[in-house]
CSV table of C-alpha atoms in Angstrom, one decimal:
chain,number,residue,atom,x,y,z
A,1,MET,CA,-1.4,-50.8,-39.0
A,2,ASP,CA,-0.1,-53.5,-36.5
A,3,ASP,CA,-2.3,-54.7,-33.6
A,4,ALA,CA,0.5,-54.7,-31.4
A,5,GLY,CA,0.6,-51.0,-31.2
A,6,ARG,CA,-3.2,-50.7,-30.9
A,7,ALA,CA,-4.9,-49.8,-27.8
A,8,PRO,CA,-8.7,-49.4,-27.2
A,9,LEU,CA,-10.2,-46.2,-27.8
A,10,GLY,CA,-10.3,-45.2,-24.3
A,11,GLU,CA,-6.5,-45.3,-23.9
A,12,PRO,CA,-3.5,-44.5,-25.9
A,13,PRO,CA,-0.6,-47.1,-26.2
A,14,ALA,CA,2.0,-47.3,-23.3
A,15,ASP,CA,4.5,-46.5,-25.8
A,16,ALA,CA,3.6,-43.1,-27.6
A,17,GLU,CA,6.2,-44.0,-30.5
A,18,ALA,CA,4.0,-47.4,-31.1
A,19,TRP,CA,1.7,-45.1,-33.0
A,20,THR,CA,1.8,-43.2,-36.3
A,21,ASP,CA,0.6,-39.4,-36.6
A,22,GLU,CA,-2.2,-40.6,-38.6
A,23,GLN,CA,-3.1,-43.2,-35.4
A,24,TRP,CA,-3.1,-40.3,-33.0
A,25,ILE,CA,-4.8,-37.9,-35.1
A,26,ALA,CA,-7.6,-40.5,-35.4
A,27,TRP,CA,-7.7,-41.2,-31.7
A,28,LEU,CA,-7.8,-37.6,-30.9
A,29,GLU,CA,-10.7,-37.1,-33.0
A,30,ALA,CA,-12.5,-40.0,-32.1
A,31,THR,CA,-12.1,-39.1,-28.3
A,32,ASP,CA,-13.2,-35.3,-29.0
A,33,ALA,CA,-16.2,-36.8,-30.6
A,34,GLU,CA,-17.1,-39.0,-27.4
A,35,ASP,CA,-16.5,-35.8,-25.5
A,36,ASP,CA,-18.7,-33.5,-27.4
A,37,ASP,CA,-21.8,-36.5,-27.2
A,38,ALA,CA,-21.6,-36.5,-23.4
A,39,SER,CA,-21.1,-32.6,-22.9
A,40,ALA,CA,-24.7,-31.4,-21.4
A,41,PRO,CA,-26.1,-28.0,-22.0
A,42,GLY,CA,-24.8,-25.5,-19.3
A,43,ARG,CA,-21.3,-27.6,-18.7
A,44,PRO,CA,-18.1,-25.6,-20.1
A,45,SER,CA,-17.0,-27.0,-23.3
A,46,GLN,CA,-13.9,-28.8,-23.6
A,47,ALA,CA,-12.2,-25.9,-25.6
A,48,ARG,CA,-12.5,-23.6,-22.5
A,49,ARG,CA,-10.9,-25.9,-20.0
A,50,PRO,CA,-7.4,-25.5,-21.7
A,51,ALA,CA,-7.6,-21.9,-21.8
A,52,SER,CA,-9.0,-21.5,-17.9
A,53,MET,CA,-6.2,-23.9,-17.0
A,54,LEU,CA,-3.6,-21.4,-18.8
A,55,GLY,CA,-5.1,-18.5,-17.2
A,56,VAL,CA,-4.8,-20.2,-13.7
A,57,ALA,CA,-1.3,-21.3,-14.5
A,58,MET,CA,-0.3,-17.8,-15.2
A,59,LEU,CA,-1.9,-16.4,-12.3
A,60,GLY,CA,0.1,-18.7,-10.3
A,61,LEU,CA,3.3,-17.7,-11.9
A,62,ARG,CA,2.6,-14.3,-11.3
A,63,ASP,CA,2.2,-14.9,-7.6
A,64,LEU,CA,5.5,-17.1,-7.7
A,65,ILE,CA,7.6,-14.4,-9.2
A,66,TYR,CA,6.0,-11.1,-7.8
A,67,GLY,CA,4.1,-12.5,-4.9
A,68,ARG,CA,0.8,-12.2,-3.9
A,69,VAL,CA,-0.9,-9.1,-5.0
A,70,GLU,CA,-3.0,-7.3,-2.0
A,71,GLU,CA,-6.0,-5.5,-3.0
A,72,ALA,CA,-5.2,-1.8,-2.4
A,73,ALA,CA,-7.5,-0.2,-0.3
A,74,ILE,CA,-8.2,3.4,-0.8
A,75,VAL,CA,-7.8,5.6,2.3
A,76,VAL,CA,-8.6,9.7,2.2
A,77,GLU,CA,-7.6,11.3,5.7
A,78,CYS,CA,-9.8,14.0,6.5
A,79,GLY,CA,-10.0,16.3,9.7
A,80,GLY,CA,-13.3,15.9,11.8
A,81,ASP,CA,-16.6,15.5,11.2
A,82,PRO,CA,-18.6,16.7,8.0
A,83,PRO,CA,-20.3,20.4,8.4
A,84,ARG,CA,-23.9,20.4,9.8
A,85,GLY,CA,-26.5,19.1,7.0
A,86,ASP,CA,-23.6,18.0,4.8
A,87,THR,CA,-23.6,14.4,6.0
A,88,PRO,CA,-24.6,12.1,3.0
A,89,GLU,CA,-27.3,9.8,3.1
A,90,VAL,CA,-26.4,6.1,2.2
A,91,HIS,CA,-29.2,3.7,1.2
A,92,LEU,CA,-27.8,0.3,0.6
A,93,ASP,CA,-30.1,-2.4,-0.9
A,94,PRO,CA,-28.0,-5.6,-0.3
A,95,ASP,CA,-30.8,-7.4,-2.6
A,96,HIS,CA,-30.4,-5.3,-5.5
A,97,PRO,CA,-27.0,-3.4,-5.2
A,98,ASP,CA,-27.8,-1.4,-8.5
A,99,ARG,CA,-30.6,0.2,-6.7
A,100,SER,CA,-28.4,1.6,-3.5
A,101,THR,CA,-28.3,5.3,-3.7
A,102,VAL,CA,-25.9,8.1,-2.0
A,103,VAL,CA,-27.8,11.6,-1.3
A,104,VAL,CA,-25.4,14.6,-0.9
A,105,ARG,CA,-27.0,17.4,0.2
A,106,ARG,CA,-24.7,20.9,0.2
A,107,SER,CA,-25.9,23.7,2.4
A,108,PRO,CA,-26.0,27.1,0.0
A,109,PRO,CA,-22.9,29.2,-0.1
A,110,PRO,CA,-22.6,31.8,2.3
A,111,PRO,CA,-23.7,35.4,0.7
């Protein structure tokens, strides 16, 4: 390896053809080791970043080709108010949504 094509560990050479494949692989492995040492717990790993970037790029292409997808609202038309006593009771708990309840009481059928 000649010193003319070498660059410090932090950056590759200006001319990509100046390095052999072995030099590129060694540089990539060295920079991966630096990133693994610097990563803190709870921070996304380097392996996930390209995958998430790919996902965002795919969503962007979908929007570009098909246009933005609007969220569909489900609307059901019905006539009038519910019959007396059949009004559902809705109890929403904003702090704990899984504790929210809906109670529907049905009147007994006519004899």
